[in-house]
Amino acid sequence: MQLLDLTPEEDAFLAAPPAACLRDRLARRLAAVLSARLRMPVTLQALFTPSPAARPGVPLWQPDAALASLWLTRRLGGQRPAGVAPFVAPSLIRTLDGVLAECWLDAPASLPAALAWRVASGLGGVALSLQLPVSTNDMTRWARGVIRHA
């Protein structure tokens, strides 16, 4: 029996590094969840992120002030953010944690040191970054805890 040659799409899928797969899956899920929660279409574009000097023991989200303002405004029923939110809403971090935990538990992969995106919407662009722990065991333990408490 002769096997068929792989298509270029199959070759690309098999050649993709695990970190890229995690980054892509997480970006798709984040875009879907943020679009639903903000009640507006959102796209994510990956940005270059230098490796942090020290990696945290758990995932650490770093939304910029514009994203925190957009989240608060849209979640409270407003249309356009005005000013800058003085804090990051815990509901934003819980939402991001939930998406990351589900994505991780669906298909664990190797962990990049950090990820970052430009989140684009009809109201402009904001930034979102994430620092990840070194150990996949720490990541799995954290993800199970997030899902358990959700």
Short mmCIF file of C-alpha atoms in Angstrom, two decimals:
data_model
loop_
_atom_site.label_atom_id
_atom_site.label_comp_id
_atom_site.label_asym_id
_atom_site.label_seq_id
_atom_site.Cartn_x
_atom_site.Cartn_y
_atom_site.Cartn_z
CA MET A 1 0.00 0.00 0.00
CA GLN A 2 1.40 3.35 -1.02
CA LEU A 3 0.86 6.38 1.23
CA LEU A 4 -0.22 9.69 -0.21
CA ASP A 5 2.06 12.71 0.05
CA LEU A 6 1.15 15.31 2.65
CA THR A 7 -0.47 18.50 1.47
CA PRO A 8 1.34 21.81 2.12
CA GLU A 9 -1.22 22.62 4.84
CA GLU A 10 -0.53 19.30 6.58
CA ASP A 11 3.23 19.89 6.33
CA ALA A 12 2.84 23.37 7.85
CA PHE A 13 0.70 22.04 10.68
CA LEU A 14 3.16 19.29 11.56
CA ALA A 15 6.15 21.65 11.31
CA ALA A 16 4.64 24.35 13.55
CA PRO A 17 6.41 24.68 16.91
CA PRO A 18 4.25 23.96 19.98
CA ALA A 19 4.58 27.52 21.33
CA ALA A 20 3.18 28.90 18.08
CA CYS A 21 0.22 26.52 18.34
CA LEU A 22 -0.49 27.65 21.92
CA ARG A 23 -0.14 31.29 20.87
CA ASP A 24 -2.48 30.87 17.91
CA ARG A 25 -5.12 28.86 19.79
CA LEU A 26 -5.05 31.30 22.69
CA ALA A 27 -5.32 34.31 20.36
CA ARG A 28 -8.38 32.82 18.62
CA ARG A 29 -10.09 32.06 21.92
CA LEU A 30 -9.24 35.44 23.42
CA ALA A 31 -10.62 37.20 20.34
CA ALA A 32 -13.87 35.24 20.56
CA VAL A 33 -14.34 35.81 24.30
CA LEU A 34 -13.39 39.49 24.21
CA SER A 35 -15.70 40.06 21.24
CA ALA A 36 -18.58 38.50 23.15
CA ARG A 37 -17.91 40.25 26.45
CA LEU A 38 -17.25 43.66 24.90
CA ARG A 39 -20.17 43.27 22.49
CA MET A 40 -18.06 44.35 19.52
CA PRO A 41 -15.79 42.62 16.99
CA VAL A 42 -12.22 42.29 18.24
CA THR A 43 -9.10 40.99 16.48
CA LEU A 44 -5.76 40.09 18.02
CA GLN A 45 -2.42 40.58 16.34
CA ALA A 46 0.64 38.97 17.90
CA LEU A 47 3.44 41.32 18.92
CA PHE A 48 7.10 40.63 19.58
CA THR A 49 7.83 40.18 23.27
CA PRO A 50 11.29 40.04 24.75
CA SER A 51 11.85 37.39 27.40
CA PRO A 52 11.35 38.81 30.89
CA ALA A 53 14.30 38.74 33.30
CA ALA A 54 12.38 36.70 35.87
CA ARG A 55 9.42 34.46 35.12
CA PRO A 56 6.51 34.32 37.57
CA GLY A 57 5.25 31.13 39.23
CA VAL A 58 1.76 31.64 37.76
CA PRO A 59 0.54 33.36 34.58
CA LEU A 60 0.60 37.14 34.91
CA TRP A 61 -1.68 39.24 32.67
CA GLN A 62 -0.68 42.82 31.92
CA PRO A 63 -3.51 44.70 30.19
CA ASP A 64 -2.75 48.32 29.39
CA ALA A 65 -4.82 51.16 30.85
CA ALA A 66 -6.73 51.59 27.59
CA LEU A 67 -7.91 47.96 27.69
CA ALA A 68 -8.95 48.33 31.34
CA SER A 69 -10.96 51.45 30.41
CA LEU A 70 -12.54 49.76 27.40
CA TRP A 71 -13.49 46.73 29.53
CA LEU A 72 -15.09 48.81 32.28
CA THR A 73 -16.93 51.07 29.87
CA ARG A 74 -18.37 48.30 27.70
CA ARG A 75 -19.20 45.98 30.62
CA LEU A 76 -21.09 48.82 32.37
CA GLY A 77 -23.11 49.53 29.23
CA GLY A 78 -21.20 52.50 27.85
CA GLN A 79 -20.29 52.91 24.21
CA ARG A 80 -16.99 54.79 24.09
CA PRO A 81 -14.39 54.87 26.85
CA ALA A 82 -13.55 58.29 28.21
CA GLY A 83 -10.47 58.80 30.32
CA VAL A 84 -8.32 56.09 31.84
CA ALA A 85 -9.46 53.50 34.37
CA PRO A 86 -7.52 53.84 37.64
CA PHE A 87 -7.37 50.04 38.05
CA VAL A 88 -7.78 46.77 36.17
CA ALA A 89 -11.14 45.18 36.89
CA PRO A 90 -10.87 41.77 38.58
CA SER A 91 -13.54 40.48 36.17
CA LEU A 92 -11.17 41.15 33.24
CA ILE A 93 -8.37 39.14 34.86
CA ARG A 94 -10.79 36.30 35.78
CA THR A 95 -12.04 36.19 32.20
CA LEU A 96 -8.52 36.10 30.77
CA ASP A 97 -7.48 33.45 33.33
CA GLY A 98 -10.46 31.29 32.39
CA VAL A 99 -9.65 31.43 28.68
CA LEU A 100 -5.99 30.62 29.29
CA ALA A 101 -6.80 27.75 31.66
CA GLU A 102 -9.24 26.16 29.21
CA CYS A 103 -6.82 26.56 26.32
CA TRP A 104 -3.97 25.05 28.34
CA LEU A 105 -5.94 22.08 29.63
CA ASP A 106 -7.30 21.32 26.14
CA ALA A 107 -3.79 20.82 24.75
CA PRO A 108 -0.76 21.49 26.95
CA ALA A 109 2.33 22.58 25.02
CA SER A 110 5.72 24.04 25.70
CA LEU A 111 5.53 27.43 27.35
CA PRO A 112 6.98 30.56 25.79
CA ALA A 113 8.32 33.09 28.29
CA ALA A 114 5.80 35.75 27.30
CA LEU A 115 3.09 36.57 24.76
CA ALA A 116 1.69 39.92 23.68
CA TRP A 117 -1.08 41.11 21.38
CA ARG A 118 -2.47 44.27 19.92
CA VAL A 119 -6.22 44.07 20.45
CA ALA A 120 -7.97 45.98 17.67
CA SER A 121 -11.62 47.01 17.70
CA GLY A 122 -13.79 49.69 16.16
CA LEU A 123 -12.76 51.95 19.04
CA GLY A 124 -9.02 51.66 18.42
CA GLY A 125 -6.20 49.44 19.53
CA VAL A 126 -5.09 48.40 23.00
CA ALA A 127 -2.32 46.14 24.25
CA LEU A 128 -2.40 42.93 26.25
CA SER A 129 0.60 40.90 27.40
CA LEU A 130 1.07 37.70 29.36
CA GLN A 131 4.04 36.29 31.24
CA LEU A 132 4.07 32.53 31.70
CA PRO A 133 5.76 30.27 34.25
CA VAL A 134 8.71 28.06 33.35
CA SER A 135 7.23 24.76 34.51
CA THR A 136 4.42 23.05 32.63
CA ASN A 137 3.52 21.30 35.91
CA ASP A 138 3.00 24.70 37.59
CA MET A 139 0.89 25.79 34.64
CA THR A 140 -1.30 22.67 34.80
CA ARG A 141 -1.77 23.02 38.57
CA TRP A 142 -2.71 26.67 38.15
CA ALA A 143 -5.14 25.93 35.29
CA ARG A 144 -6.90 23.20 37.26
CA GLY A 145 -7.29 25.59 40.19
CA VAL A 146 -8.78 28.29 37.95
CA ILE A 147 -11.27 25.87 36.41
CA ARG A 148 -12.15 24.41 39.82
CA HIS A 149 -12.95 27.87 41.22
CA ALA A 150 -14.82 29.17 38.17
#
